[in-house]
mmCIF file of C-alpha atoms in Angstrom:
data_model
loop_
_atom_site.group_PDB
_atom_site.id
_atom_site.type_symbol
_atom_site.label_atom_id
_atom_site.label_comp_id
_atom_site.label_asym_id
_atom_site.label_seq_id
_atom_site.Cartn_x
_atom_site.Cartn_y
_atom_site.Cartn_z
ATOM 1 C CA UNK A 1 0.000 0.000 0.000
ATOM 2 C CA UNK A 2 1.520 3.406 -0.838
ATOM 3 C CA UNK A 3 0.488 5.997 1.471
ATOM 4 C CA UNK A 4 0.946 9.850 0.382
ATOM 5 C CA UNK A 5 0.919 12.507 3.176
ATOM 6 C CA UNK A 6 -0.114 15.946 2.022
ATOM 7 C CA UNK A 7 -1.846 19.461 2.810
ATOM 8 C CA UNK A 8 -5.850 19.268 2.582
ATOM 9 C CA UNK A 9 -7.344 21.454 0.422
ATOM 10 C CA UNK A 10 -11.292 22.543 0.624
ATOM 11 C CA UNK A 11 -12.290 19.942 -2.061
ATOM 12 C CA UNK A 12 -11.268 16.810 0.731
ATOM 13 C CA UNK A 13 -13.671 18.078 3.580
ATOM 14 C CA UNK A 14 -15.959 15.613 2.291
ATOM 15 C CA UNK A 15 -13.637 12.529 2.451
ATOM 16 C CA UNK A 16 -12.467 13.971 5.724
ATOM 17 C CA UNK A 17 -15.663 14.083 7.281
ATOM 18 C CA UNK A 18 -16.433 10.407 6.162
ATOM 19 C CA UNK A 19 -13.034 9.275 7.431
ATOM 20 C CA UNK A 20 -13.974 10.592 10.971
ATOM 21 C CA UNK A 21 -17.913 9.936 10.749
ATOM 22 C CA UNK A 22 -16.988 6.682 10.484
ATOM 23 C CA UNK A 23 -14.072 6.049 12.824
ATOM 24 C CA UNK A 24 -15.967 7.473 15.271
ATOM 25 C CA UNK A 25 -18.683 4.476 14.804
ATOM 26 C CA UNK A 26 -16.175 1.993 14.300
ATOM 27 C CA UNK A 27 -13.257 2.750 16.893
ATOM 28 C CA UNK A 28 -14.001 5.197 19.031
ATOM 29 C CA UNK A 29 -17.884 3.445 19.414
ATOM 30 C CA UNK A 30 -16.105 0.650 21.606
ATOM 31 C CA UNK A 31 -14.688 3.395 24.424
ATOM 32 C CA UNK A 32 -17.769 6.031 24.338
ATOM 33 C CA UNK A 33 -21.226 6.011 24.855
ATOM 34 C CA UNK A 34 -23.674 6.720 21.664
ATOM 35 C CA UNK A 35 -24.903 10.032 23.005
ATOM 36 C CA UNK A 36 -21.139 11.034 23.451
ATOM 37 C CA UNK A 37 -20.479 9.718 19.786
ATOM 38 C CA UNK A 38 -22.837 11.720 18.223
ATOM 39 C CA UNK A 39 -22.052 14.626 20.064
ATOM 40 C CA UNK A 40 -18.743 14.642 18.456
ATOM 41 C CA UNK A 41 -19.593 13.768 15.598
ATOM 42 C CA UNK A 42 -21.732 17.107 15.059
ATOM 43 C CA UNK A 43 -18.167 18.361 14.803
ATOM 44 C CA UNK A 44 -17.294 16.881 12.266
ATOM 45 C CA UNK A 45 -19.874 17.784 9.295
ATOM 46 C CA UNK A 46 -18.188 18.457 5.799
ATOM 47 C CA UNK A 47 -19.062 22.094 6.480
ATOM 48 C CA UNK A 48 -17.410 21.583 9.641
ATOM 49 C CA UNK A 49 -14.205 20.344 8.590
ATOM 50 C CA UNK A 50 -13.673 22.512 6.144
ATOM 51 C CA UNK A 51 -13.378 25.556 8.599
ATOM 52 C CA UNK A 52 -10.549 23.510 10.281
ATOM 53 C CA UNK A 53 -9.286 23.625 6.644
ATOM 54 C CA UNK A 54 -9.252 27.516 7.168
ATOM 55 C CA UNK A 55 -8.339 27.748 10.419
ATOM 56 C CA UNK A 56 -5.573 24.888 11.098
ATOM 57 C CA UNK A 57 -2.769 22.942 9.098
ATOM 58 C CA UNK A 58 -4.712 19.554 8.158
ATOM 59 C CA UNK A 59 -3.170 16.893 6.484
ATOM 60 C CA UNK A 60 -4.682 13.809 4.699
ATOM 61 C CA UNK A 61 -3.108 10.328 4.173
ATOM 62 C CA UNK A 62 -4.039 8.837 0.708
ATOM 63 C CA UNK A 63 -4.165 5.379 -0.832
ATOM 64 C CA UNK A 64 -4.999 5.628 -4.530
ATOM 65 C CA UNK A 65 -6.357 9.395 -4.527
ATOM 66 C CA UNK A 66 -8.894 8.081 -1.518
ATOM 67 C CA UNK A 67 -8.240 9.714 1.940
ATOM 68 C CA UNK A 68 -7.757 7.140 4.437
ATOM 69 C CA UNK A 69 -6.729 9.532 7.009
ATOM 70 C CA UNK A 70 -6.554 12.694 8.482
ATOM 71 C CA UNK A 71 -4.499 15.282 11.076
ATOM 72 C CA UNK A 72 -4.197 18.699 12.149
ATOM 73 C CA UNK A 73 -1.797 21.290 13.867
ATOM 74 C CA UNK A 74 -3.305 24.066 15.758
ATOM 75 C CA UNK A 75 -0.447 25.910 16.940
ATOM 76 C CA UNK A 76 1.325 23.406 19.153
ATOM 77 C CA UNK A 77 -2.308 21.499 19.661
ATOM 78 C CA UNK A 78 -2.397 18.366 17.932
ATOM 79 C CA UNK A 79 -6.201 17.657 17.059
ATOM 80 C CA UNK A 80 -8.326 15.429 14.790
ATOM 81 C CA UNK A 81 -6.184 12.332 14.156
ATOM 82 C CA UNK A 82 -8.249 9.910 12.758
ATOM 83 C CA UNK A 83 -7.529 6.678 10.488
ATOM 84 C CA UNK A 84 -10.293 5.037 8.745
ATOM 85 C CA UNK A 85 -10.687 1.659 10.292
ATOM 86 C CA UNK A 86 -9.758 -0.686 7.503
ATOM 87 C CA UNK A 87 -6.365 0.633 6.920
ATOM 88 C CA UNK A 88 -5.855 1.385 11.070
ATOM 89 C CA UNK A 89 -2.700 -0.592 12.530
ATOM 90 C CA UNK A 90 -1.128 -0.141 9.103
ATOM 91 C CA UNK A 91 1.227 2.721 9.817
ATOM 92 C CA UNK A 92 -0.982 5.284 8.488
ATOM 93 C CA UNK A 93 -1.492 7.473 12.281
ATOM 94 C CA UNK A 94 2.074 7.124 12.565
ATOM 95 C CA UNK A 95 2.896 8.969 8.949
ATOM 96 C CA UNK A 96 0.644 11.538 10.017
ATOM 97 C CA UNK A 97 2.270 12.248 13.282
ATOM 98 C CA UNK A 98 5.773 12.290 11.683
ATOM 99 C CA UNK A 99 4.468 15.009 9.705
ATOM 100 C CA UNK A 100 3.047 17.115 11.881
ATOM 101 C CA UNK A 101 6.356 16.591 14.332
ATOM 102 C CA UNK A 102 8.344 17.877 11.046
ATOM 103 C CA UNK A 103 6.223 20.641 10.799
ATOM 104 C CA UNK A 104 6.007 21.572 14.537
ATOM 105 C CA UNK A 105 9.430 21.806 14.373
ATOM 106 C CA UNK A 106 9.573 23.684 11.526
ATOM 107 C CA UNK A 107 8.320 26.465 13.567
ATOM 108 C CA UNK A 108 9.717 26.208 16.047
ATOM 109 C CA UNK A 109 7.669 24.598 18.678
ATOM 110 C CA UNK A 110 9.051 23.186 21.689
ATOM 111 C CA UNK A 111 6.444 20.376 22.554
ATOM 112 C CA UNK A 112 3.120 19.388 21.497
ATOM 113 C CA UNK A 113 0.126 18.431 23.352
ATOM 114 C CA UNK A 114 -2.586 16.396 22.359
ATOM 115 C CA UNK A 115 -5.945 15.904 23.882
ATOM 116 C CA UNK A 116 -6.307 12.216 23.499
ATOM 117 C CA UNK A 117 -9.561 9.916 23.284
ATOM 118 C CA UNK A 118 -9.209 6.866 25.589
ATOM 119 C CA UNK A 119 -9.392 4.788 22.505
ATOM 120 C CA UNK A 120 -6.139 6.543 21.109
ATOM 121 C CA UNK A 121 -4.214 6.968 24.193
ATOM 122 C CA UNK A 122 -2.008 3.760 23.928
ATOM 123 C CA UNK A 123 -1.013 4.769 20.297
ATOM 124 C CA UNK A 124 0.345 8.240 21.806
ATOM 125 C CA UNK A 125 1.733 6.753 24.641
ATOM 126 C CA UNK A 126 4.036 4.392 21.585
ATOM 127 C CA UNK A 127 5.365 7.907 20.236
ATOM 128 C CA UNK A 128 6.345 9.123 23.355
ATOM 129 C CA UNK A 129 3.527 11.360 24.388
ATOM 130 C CA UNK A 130 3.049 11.321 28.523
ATOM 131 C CA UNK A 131 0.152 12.242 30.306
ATOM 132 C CA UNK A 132 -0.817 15.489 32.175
ATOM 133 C CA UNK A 133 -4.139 14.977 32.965
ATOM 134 C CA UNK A 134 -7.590 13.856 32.367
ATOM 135 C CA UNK A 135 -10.138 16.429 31.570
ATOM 136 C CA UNK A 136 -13.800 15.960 31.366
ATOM 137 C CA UNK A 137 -17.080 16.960 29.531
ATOM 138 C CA UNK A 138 -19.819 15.493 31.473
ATOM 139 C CA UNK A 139 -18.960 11.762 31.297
ATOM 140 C CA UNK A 140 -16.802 12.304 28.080
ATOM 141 C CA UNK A 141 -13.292 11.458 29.465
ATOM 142 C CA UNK A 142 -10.591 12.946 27.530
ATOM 143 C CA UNK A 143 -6.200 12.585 28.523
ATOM 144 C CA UNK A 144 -4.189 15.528 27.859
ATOM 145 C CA UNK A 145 -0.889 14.121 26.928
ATOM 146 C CA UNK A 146 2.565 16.164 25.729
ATOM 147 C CA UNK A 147 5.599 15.133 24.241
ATOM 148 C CA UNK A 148 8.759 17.872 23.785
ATOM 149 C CA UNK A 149 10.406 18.233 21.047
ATOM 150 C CA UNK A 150 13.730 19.684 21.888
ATOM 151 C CA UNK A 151 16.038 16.643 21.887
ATOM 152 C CA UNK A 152 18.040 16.386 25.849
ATOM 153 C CA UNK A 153 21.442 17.239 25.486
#
């Protein structure tokens, strides 16, 4: 499978949205309750993602022109990493971090934080994100974890 990373454009919020829409049923369906799955999912309409288009750097990992993946950088806020279950386990999240690490750095950021689902906090936890603390939403559990990215001497 040959995976391209790249900048999403306006014309992918549709794929992106499906992508999440249905990660969220799939993976994220085992951790959360329904009524906390479609909560989140009301933000992640196609209309919806494409203002994170506008407003942060989103990338898309594609297989054949079809996005099977998505991730975005909001200043040093990692947010949105989702991998469409089929091709999850494959690599994919891991591509998408790399690049959002290169571009982190590229500015100049010293560490990144993510707020992490409790599904996706073990796959973090592999790239050497730690945890800060749990925050919560009513009975939505979320784990704020950060990872530095200025090497120790």
């Amino acid at each position: 499978m040959q995976c391209m990373i790249r900048r999403a454009i306006e014309a992918d919020a549709n794929q992106i949205s499906a992508v999440i829409l249905r990660t969220l049923r799939e993976t994220n369906a085992k951790d959360y309750t329904d009524e906390i799955i479609e909560r989140v999912e009301r933000s992640f309409s196609p209309s919806a993602v494409l203002q994170l288009i506008d407003k942060r750097t989103v990338f898309v990992a594609t297989v054949g022109g079809s996005i099977i993946g998505t991730a975005s950088l909001d200043g040093s806020v990692i947010r949105t990493v989702f991998v469409a279950p089929n091709a999850q386990a494959q690599g994919i999240g891991k591509l998408l971090m790399a690049e959002l690490e290169r571009t982190a750095r590229d500015r100049n950021i010293p560490s990144l934080t993510v707020p992490s689902s409790v599904t996706a906090e073990s796959f973090y936890a592999r790239l050497g994100f730690s945890v800060v603390r749990n925050s919560y939403y009513g009975d939505e559990r979320t784990i704020i974890m950060e990872r530095s990215l200025i090497d120790p001497l």
